[in-house]
Short mmCIF file of C-alpha atoms in Angstrom, two decimals:
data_model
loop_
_atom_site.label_atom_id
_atom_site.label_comp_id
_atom_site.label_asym_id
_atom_site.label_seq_id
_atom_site.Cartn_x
_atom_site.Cartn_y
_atom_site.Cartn_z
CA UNK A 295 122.05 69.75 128.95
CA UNK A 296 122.21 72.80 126.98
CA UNK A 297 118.76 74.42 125.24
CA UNK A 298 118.38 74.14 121.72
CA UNK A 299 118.49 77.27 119.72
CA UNK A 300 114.79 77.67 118.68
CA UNK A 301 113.64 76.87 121.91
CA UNK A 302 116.03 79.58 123.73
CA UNK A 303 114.73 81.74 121.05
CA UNK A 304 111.39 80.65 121.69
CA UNK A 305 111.33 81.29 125.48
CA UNK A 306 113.16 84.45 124.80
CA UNK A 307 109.99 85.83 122.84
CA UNK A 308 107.89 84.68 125.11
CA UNK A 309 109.04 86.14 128.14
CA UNK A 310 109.51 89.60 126.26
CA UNK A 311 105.65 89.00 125.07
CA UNK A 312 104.71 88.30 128.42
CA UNK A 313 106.59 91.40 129.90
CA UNK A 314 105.06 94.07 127.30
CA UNK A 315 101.55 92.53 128.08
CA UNK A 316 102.31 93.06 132.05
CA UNK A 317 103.71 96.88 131.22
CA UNK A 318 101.03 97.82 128.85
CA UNK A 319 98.34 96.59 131.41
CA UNK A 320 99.63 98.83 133.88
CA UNK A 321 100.00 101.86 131.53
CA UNK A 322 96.40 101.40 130.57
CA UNK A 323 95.35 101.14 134.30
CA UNK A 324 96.40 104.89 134.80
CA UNK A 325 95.69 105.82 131.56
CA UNK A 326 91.96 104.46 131.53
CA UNK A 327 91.81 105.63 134.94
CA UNK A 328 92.93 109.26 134.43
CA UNK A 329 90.59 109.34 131.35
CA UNK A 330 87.48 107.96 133.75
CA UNK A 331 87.76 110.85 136.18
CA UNK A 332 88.43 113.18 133.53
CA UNK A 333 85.47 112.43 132.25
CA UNK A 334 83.59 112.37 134.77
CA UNK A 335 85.00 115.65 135.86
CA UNK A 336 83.92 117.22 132.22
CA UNK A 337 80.54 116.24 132.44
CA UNK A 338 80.13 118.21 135.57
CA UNK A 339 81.82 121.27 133.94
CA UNK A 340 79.83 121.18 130.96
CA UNK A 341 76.82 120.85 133.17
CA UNK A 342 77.48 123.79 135.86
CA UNK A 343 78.49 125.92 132.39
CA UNK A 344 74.87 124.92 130.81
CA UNK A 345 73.13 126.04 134.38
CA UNK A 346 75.48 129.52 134.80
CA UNK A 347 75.99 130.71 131.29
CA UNK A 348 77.31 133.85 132.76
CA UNK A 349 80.41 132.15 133.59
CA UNK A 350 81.37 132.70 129.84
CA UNK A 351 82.33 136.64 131.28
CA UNK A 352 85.20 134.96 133.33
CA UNK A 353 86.82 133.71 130.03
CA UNK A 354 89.38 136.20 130.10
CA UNK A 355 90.67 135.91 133.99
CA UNK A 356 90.83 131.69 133.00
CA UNK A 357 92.93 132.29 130.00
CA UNK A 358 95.50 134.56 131.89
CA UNK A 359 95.36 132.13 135.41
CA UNK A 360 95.90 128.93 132.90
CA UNK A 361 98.74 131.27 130.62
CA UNK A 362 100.49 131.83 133.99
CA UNK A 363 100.71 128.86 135.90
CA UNK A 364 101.96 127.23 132.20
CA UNK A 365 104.51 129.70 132.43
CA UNK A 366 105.13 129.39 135.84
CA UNK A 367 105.37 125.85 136.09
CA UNK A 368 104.93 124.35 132.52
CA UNK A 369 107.27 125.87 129.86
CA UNK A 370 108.83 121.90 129.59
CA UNK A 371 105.78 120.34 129.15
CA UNK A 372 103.52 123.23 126.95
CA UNK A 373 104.00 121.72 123.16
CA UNK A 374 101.31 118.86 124.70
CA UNK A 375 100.96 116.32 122.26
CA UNK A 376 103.55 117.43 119.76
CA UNK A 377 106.14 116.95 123.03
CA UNK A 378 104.89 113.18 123.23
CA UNK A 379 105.35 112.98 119.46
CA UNK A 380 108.63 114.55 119.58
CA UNK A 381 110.01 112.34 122.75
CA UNK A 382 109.05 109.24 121.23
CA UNK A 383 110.66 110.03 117.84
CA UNK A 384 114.03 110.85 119.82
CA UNK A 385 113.75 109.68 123.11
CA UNK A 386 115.46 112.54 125.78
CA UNK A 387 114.37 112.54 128.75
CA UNK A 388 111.66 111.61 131.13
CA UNK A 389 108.46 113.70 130.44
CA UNK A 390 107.63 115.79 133.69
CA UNK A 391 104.53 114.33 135.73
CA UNK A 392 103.35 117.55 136.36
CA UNK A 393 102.26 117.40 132.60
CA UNK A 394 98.72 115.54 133.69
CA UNK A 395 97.71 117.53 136.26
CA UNK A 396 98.24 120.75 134.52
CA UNK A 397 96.55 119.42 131.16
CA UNK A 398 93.55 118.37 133.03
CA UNK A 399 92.89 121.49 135.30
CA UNK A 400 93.60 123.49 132.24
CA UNK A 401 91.26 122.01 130.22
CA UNK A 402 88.80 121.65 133.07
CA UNK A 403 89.16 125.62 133.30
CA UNK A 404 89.07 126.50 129.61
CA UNK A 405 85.51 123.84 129.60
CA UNK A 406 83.87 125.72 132.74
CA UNK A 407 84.17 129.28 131.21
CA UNK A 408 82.71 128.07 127.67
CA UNK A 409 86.07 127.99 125.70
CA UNK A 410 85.31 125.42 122.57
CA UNK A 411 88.21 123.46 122.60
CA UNK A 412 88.00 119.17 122.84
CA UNK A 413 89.24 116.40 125.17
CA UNK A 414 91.79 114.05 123.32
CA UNK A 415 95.02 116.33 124.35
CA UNK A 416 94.36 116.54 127.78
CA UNK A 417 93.67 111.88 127.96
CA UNK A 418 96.73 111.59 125.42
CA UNK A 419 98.85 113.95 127.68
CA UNK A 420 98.03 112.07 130.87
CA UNK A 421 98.70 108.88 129.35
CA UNK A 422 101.67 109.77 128.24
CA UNK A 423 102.92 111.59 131.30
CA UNK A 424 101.71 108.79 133.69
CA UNK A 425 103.06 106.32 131.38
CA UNK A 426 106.51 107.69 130.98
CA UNK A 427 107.00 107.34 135.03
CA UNK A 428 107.52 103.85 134.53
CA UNK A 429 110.89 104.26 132.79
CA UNK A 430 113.24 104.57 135.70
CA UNK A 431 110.65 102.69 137.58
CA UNK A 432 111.72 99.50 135.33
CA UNK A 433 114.65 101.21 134.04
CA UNK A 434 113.63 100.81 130.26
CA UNK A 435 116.01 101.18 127.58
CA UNK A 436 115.58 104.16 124.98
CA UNK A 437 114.05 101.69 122.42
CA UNK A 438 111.52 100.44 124.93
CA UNK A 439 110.65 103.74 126.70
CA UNK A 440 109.56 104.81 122.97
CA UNK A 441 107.11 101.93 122.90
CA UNK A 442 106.10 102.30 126.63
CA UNK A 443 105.04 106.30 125.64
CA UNK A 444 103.11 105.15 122.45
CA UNK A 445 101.53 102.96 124.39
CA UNK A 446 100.52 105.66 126.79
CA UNK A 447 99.16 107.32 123.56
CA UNK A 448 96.86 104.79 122.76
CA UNK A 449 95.70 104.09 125.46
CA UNK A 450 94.49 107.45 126.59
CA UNK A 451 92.95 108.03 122.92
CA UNK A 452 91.28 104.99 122.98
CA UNK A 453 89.38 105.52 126.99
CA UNK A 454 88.41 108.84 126.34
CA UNK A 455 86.65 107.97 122.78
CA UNK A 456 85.31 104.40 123.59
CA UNK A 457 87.39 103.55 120.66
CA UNK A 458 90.30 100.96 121.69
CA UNK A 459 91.16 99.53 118.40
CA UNK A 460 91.01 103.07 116.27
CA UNK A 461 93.20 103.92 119.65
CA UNK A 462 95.80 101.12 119.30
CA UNK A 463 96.42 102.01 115.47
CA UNK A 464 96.12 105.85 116.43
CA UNK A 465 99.26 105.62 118.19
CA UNK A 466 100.80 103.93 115.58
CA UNK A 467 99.85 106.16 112.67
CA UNK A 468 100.21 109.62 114.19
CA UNK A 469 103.65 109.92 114.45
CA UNK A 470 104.67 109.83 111.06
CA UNK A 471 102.83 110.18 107.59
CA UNK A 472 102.40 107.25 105.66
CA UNK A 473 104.36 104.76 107.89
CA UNK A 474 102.89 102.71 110.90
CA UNK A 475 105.54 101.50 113.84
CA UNK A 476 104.51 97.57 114.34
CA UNK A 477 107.36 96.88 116.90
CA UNK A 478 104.30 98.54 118.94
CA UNK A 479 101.48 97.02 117.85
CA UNK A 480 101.20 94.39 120.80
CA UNK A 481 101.63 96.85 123.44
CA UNK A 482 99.61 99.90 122.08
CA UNK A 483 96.64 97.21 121.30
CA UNK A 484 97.11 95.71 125.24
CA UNK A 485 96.87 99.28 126.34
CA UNK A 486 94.17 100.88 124.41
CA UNK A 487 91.97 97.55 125.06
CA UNK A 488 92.47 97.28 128.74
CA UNK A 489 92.10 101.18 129.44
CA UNK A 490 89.25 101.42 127.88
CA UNK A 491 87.79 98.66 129.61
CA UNK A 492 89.15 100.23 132.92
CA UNK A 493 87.70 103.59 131.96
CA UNK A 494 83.75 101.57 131.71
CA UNK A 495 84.43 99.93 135.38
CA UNK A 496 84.33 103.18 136.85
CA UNK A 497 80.84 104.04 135.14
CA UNK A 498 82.25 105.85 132.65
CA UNK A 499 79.43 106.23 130.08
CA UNK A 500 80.65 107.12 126.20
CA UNK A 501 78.16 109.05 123.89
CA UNK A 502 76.36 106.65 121.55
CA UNK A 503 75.99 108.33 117.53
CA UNK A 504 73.36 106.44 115.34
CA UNK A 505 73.28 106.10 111.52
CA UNK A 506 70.09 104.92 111.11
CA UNK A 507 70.17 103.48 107.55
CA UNK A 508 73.21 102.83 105.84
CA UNK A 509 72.39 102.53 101.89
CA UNK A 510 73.97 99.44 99.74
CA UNK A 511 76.98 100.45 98.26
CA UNK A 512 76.53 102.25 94.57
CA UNK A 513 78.16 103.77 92.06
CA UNK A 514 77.09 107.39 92.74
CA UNK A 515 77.33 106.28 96.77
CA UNK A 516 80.69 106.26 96.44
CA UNK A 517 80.95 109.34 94.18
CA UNK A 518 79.45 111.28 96.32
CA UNK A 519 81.46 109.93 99.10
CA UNK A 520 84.83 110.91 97.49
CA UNK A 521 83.78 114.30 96.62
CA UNK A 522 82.80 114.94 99.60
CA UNK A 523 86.32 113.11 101.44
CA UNK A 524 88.01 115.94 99.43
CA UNK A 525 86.03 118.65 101.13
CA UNK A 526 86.72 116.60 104.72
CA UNK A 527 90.85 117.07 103.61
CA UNK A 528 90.32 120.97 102.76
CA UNK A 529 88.15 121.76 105.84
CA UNK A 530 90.56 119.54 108.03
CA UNK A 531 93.77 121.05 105.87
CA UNK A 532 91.84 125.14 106.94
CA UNK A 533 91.63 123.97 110.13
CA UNK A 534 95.14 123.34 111.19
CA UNK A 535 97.02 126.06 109.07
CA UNK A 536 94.55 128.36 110.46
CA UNK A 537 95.07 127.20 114.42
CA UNK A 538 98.20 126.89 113.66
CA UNK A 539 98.80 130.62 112.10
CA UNK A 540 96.63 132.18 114.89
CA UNK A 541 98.98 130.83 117.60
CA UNK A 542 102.24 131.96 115.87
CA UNK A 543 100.73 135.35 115.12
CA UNK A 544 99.94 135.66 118.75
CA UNK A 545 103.66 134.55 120.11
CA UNK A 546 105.19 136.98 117.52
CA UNK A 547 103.21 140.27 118.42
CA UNK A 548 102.23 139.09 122.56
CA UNK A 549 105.72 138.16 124.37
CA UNK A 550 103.96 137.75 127.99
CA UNK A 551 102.42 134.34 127.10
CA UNK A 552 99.61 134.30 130.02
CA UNK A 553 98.34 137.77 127.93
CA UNK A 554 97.24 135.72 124.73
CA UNK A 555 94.57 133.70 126.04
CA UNK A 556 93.55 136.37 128.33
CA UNK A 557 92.78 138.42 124.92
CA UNK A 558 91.69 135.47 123.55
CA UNK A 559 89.64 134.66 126.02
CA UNK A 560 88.09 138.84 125.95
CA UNK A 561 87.00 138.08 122.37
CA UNK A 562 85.36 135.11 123.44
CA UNK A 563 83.32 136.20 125.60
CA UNK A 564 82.20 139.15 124.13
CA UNK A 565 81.11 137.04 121.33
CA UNK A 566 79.32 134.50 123.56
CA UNK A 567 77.95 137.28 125.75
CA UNK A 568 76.61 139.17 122.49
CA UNK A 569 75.52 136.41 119.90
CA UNK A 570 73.31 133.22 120.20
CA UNK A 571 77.04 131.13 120.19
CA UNK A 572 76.67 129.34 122.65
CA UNK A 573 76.13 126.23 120.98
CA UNK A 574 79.58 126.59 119.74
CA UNK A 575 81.20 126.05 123.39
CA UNK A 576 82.86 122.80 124.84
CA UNK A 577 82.67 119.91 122.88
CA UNK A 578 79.35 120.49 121.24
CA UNK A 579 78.03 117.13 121.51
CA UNK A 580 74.20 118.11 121.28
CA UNK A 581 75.00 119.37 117.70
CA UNK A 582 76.99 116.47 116.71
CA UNK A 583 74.20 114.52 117.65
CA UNK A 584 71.77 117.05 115.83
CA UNK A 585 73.61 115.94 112.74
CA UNK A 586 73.06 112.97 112.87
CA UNK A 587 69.25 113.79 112.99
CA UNK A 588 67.85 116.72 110.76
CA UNK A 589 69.63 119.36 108.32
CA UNK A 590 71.36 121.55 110.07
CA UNK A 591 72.64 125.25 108.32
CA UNK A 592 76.42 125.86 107.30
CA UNK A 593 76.47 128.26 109.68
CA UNK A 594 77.43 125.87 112.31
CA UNK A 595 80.39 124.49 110.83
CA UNK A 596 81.58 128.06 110.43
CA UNK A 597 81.27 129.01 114.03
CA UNK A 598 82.59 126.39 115.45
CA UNK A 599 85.79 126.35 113.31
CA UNK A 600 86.02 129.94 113.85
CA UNK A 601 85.79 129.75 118.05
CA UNK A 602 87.89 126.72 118.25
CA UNK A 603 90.29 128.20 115.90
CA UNK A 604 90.23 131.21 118.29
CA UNK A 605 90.23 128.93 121.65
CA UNK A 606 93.10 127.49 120.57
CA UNK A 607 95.00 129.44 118.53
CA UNK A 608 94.73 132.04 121.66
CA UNK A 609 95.97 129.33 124.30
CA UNK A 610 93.22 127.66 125.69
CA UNK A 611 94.13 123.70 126.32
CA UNK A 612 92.01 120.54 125.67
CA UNK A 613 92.11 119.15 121.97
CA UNK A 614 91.19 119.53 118.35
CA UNK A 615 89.67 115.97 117.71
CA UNK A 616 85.90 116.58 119.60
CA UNK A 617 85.61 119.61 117.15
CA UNK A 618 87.01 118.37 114.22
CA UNK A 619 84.33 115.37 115.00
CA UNK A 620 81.73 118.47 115.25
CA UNK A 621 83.29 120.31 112.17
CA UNK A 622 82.90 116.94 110.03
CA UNK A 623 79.85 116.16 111.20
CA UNK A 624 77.89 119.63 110.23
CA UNK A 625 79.97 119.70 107.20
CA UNK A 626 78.73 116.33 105.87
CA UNK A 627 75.40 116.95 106.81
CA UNK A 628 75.29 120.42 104.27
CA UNK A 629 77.19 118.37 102.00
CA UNK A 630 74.16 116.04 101.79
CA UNK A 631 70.65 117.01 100.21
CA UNK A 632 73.69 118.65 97.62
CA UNK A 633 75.11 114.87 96.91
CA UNK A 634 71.73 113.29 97.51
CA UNK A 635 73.05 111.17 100.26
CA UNK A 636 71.38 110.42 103.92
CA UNK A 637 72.11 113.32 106.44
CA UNK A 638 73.00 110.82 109.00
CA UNK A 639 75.24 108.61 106.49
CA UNK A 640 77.27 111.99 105.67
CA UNK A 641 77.26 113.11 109.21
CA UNK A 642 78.73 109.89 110.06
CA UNK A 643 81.02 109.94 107.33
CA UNK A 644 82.17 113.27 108.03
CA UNK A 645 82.85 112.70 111.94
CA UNK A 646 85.55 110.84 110.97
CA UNK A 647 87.22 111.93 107.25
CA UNK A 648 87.72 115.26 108.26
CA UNK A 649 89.40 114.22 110.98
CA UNK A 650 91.57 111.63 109.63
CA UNK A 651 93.06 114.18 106.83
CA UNK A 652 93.86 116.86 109.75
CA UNK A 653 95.58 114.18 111.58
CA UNK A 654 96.57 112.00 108.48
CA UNK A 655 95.47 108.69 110.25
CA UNK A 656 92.95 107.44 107.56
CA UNK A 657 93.33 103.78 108.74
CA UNK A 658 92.25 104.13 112.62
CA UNK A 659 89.92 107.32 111.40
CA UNK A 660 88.17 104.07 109.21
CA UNK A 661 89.02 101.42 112.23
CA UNK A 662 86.79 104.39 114.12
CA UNK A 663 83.64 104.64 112.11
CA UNK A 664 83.32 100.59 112.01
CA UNK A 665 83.09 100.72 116.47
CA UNK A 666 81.49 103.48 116.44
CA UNK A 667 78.42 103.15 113.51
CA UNK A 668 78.75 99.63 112.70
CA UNK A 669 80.62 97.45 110.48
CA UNK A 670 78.39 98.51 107.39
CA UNK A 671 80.12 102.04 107.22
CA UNK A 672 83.80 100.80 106.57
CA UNK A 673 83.83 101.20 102.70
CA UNK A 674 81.99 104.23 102.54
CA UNK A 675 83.96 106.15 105.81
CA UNK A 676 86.97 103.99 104.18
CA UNK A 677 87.05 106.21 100.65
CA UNK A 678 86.19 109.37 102.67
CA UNK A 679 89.09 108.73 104.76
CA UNK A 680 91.83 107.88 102.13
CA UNK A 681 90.49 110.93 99.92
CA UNK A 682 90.25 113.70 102.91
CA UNK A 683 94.02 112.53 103.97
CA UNK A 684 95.09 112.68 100.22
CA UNK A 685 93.23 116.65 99.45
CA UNK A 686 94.83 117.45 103.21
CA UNK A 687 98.59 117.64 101.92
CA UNK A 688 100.88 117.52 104.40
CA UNK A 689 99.08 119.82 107.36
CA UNK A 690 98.39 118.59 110.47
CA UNK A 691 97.06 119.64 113.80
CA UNK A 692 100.46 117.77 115.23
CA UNK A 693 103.44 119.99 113.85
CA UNK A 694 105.76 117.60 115.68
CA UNK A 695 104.29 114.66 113.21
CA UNK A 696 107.10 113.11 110.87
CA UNK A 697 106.57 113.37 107.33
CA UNK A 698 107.42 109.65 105.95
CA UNK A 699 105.95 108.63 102.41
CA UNK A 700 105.11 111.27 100.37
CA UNK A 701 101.22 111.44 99.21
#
């Protein structure tokens, strides 16, 4: 007896359901697991820096080892995230594995000598890289090896933050500008969910921020919070064109790659070794967390957009999104006894608006503040968002990301 239509169609979806869920799961196992010993890994970095600061005077011979085994082994895999981006807008061919490893001792390195540089590139990289293996494993069509790598994307941003939903939409939203990819939306929310839950079983523990007191929503509340979501898109909008300039100034006038972090990495240190900077280095979580607490000067936003800019502009790997959190942070807390606001409300605010306009992912940037600081920030962290992604243009920290509607 033959099956009707709508049930063939029926079981059709339903076996293609069930087989996403079963590939997802397994790209989130690696992924979550890659971000839990990276983690893990980092914290003991951060902590043998803190106990030997003189390990900032080896900056310079870490930027030329990491510049020459990227040269030496790397050259397919060096664009990072923008070669994820880039694969899974036109799918080519099967992203190296050697792209985790190399990612994570890098930024392992560039952490240990006091380079301030972040975290996301190196747990979006892996779970990528690790992900992509699984196309000639199950010998995935072009179409679904896309999907497979976004997956991968979420799932690594969402274990290393703590953030799985902001991570499912984050790999929907960062490719292109103004458009989100819901062919994915089952897989990349599978994989963010169940890595980060696989990141927590191996003790993984993720950095809690606190707003203390979030006012009621008022007029001048959200005032202020739109002025300030258009300083969030200008700092975020600085941030990249100035990363971004750096590193193309250095490939124009330094051919020998492994030289321009080693240089780099020589200015670094004699700023760390000469100044009180070294607040500035790694991810600066105490300060983020400072923010959140008591005023804090300008000064600190400058710095640290001015060392990461140099960290990475230079060469050094790891990420932009743990100091753009820092950046945002220490900007919103100026911006506040100038609006009138809370410190820790604009602090909050900030972690995430400045972010979302350097990335131009408002909606997870929004997703983020609700799991991280509670339901009760989503319309103010919501207006910063949309306004820091609007006064951003079109920079980004990803200059692989698509440009899709304009703004």
């Amino acid at each position: 007896m033959p099956i009707h239509p709508r049930l063939s169609d029926r079981l059709e979806r339903t076996a293609n359901t069930a087989r996403w869920i079963a590939l997802a799961s397994l790209v989130a196992v690696l992924a979550g697991s890659a971000s839990a010993w990276f983690l893990i890994a980092l914290d003991w970095v951060g902590q043998t820096r803190t106990t030997h600061p003189q390990l900032v005077l080896g900056l310079p011979l870490a930027g030329l080892v990491v510049g020459w085994v990227y040269l030496r082994f790397g050259q397919q895999v060096e664009a990072g995230n923008n070669l994820l981006i880039d694969e899974i807008h036109d799918p080519k061919k099967t992203i190296p594995l050697r792209m985790a490893p190399l990612v994570l001792g890098g930024t392992l390195i560039s952490h240990l000598f006091g380079a301030s540089v972040g975290r996301e590139g190196t747990a979006v990289q892996m779970g990528g890289a690790l992900a992509d293996q699984l196309t000639h494993l199950f010998r995935l069509k072009p179409e679904d090896r896309r999907i497979l790598l976004m997956s991968g994307v979420s799932a690594g941003f969402a274990s290393v933050f703590g953030t799985p939903v902001a991570g499912a939409i984050w790999g929907l939203e960062v490719l292109t500008t103004g458009k989100l990819k819901y062919d994915a939306l089952l897989p990349c929310t599978v994989a963010a969910v169940v890595a980060h839950e696989v990141c927590l079983l191996w003790g993984v523990e993720h950095t809690h921020y606190v707003v203390a007191s979030i006012p009621a929503i008022s007029l001048w509340g959200l005032c202020a919070v739109a002025l300030a979501g258009a300083a969030f898109g200008l700092g975020g909008k600085l941030f990249a064109e100035t990363t971004h300039a750096l590193a193309g100034f250095m490939k124009q006038r330094i051919a020998y790659a492994p030289l321009r972090p080693f240089l780099g990495g020589c200015l670094l240190a004699a700023l760390f070794w000469s100044f009180p900077l070294d607040r500035y280095q790694g991810l600066g979580i105490p300060v983020i967390l400072e923010s959140f607490e008591h005023p804090l000067a300008i000064t600190d936003f400058i710095g640290k957009l001015s060392l990461t800019v140099l960290s990475l502009g230079s060469g050094f790997k790891g990420g932009e999104v743990t100091p753009l959190f820092f950046l945002g942070a220490t900007l919103g807390n100026a911006l506040a006894p100038l609006l009138h606001m809370p410190f820790a409300l604009m602090a909050g605010v900030g972690f995430v608006a400045l972010f979302a306009g350097a990335s131009n992912t408002p909606i997870a940037c929004t997703i983020m503040a609700m799991e991280l600081f509670g339901s009760g920030m989503g319309v103010y962290a919501g207006l910063a968002c949309v306004m820091s992604y609007l006064f951003s243009g079109h920079s980004s920290i990803y200059k692989a990301q698509r440009r899709g509607l304009p703004k």
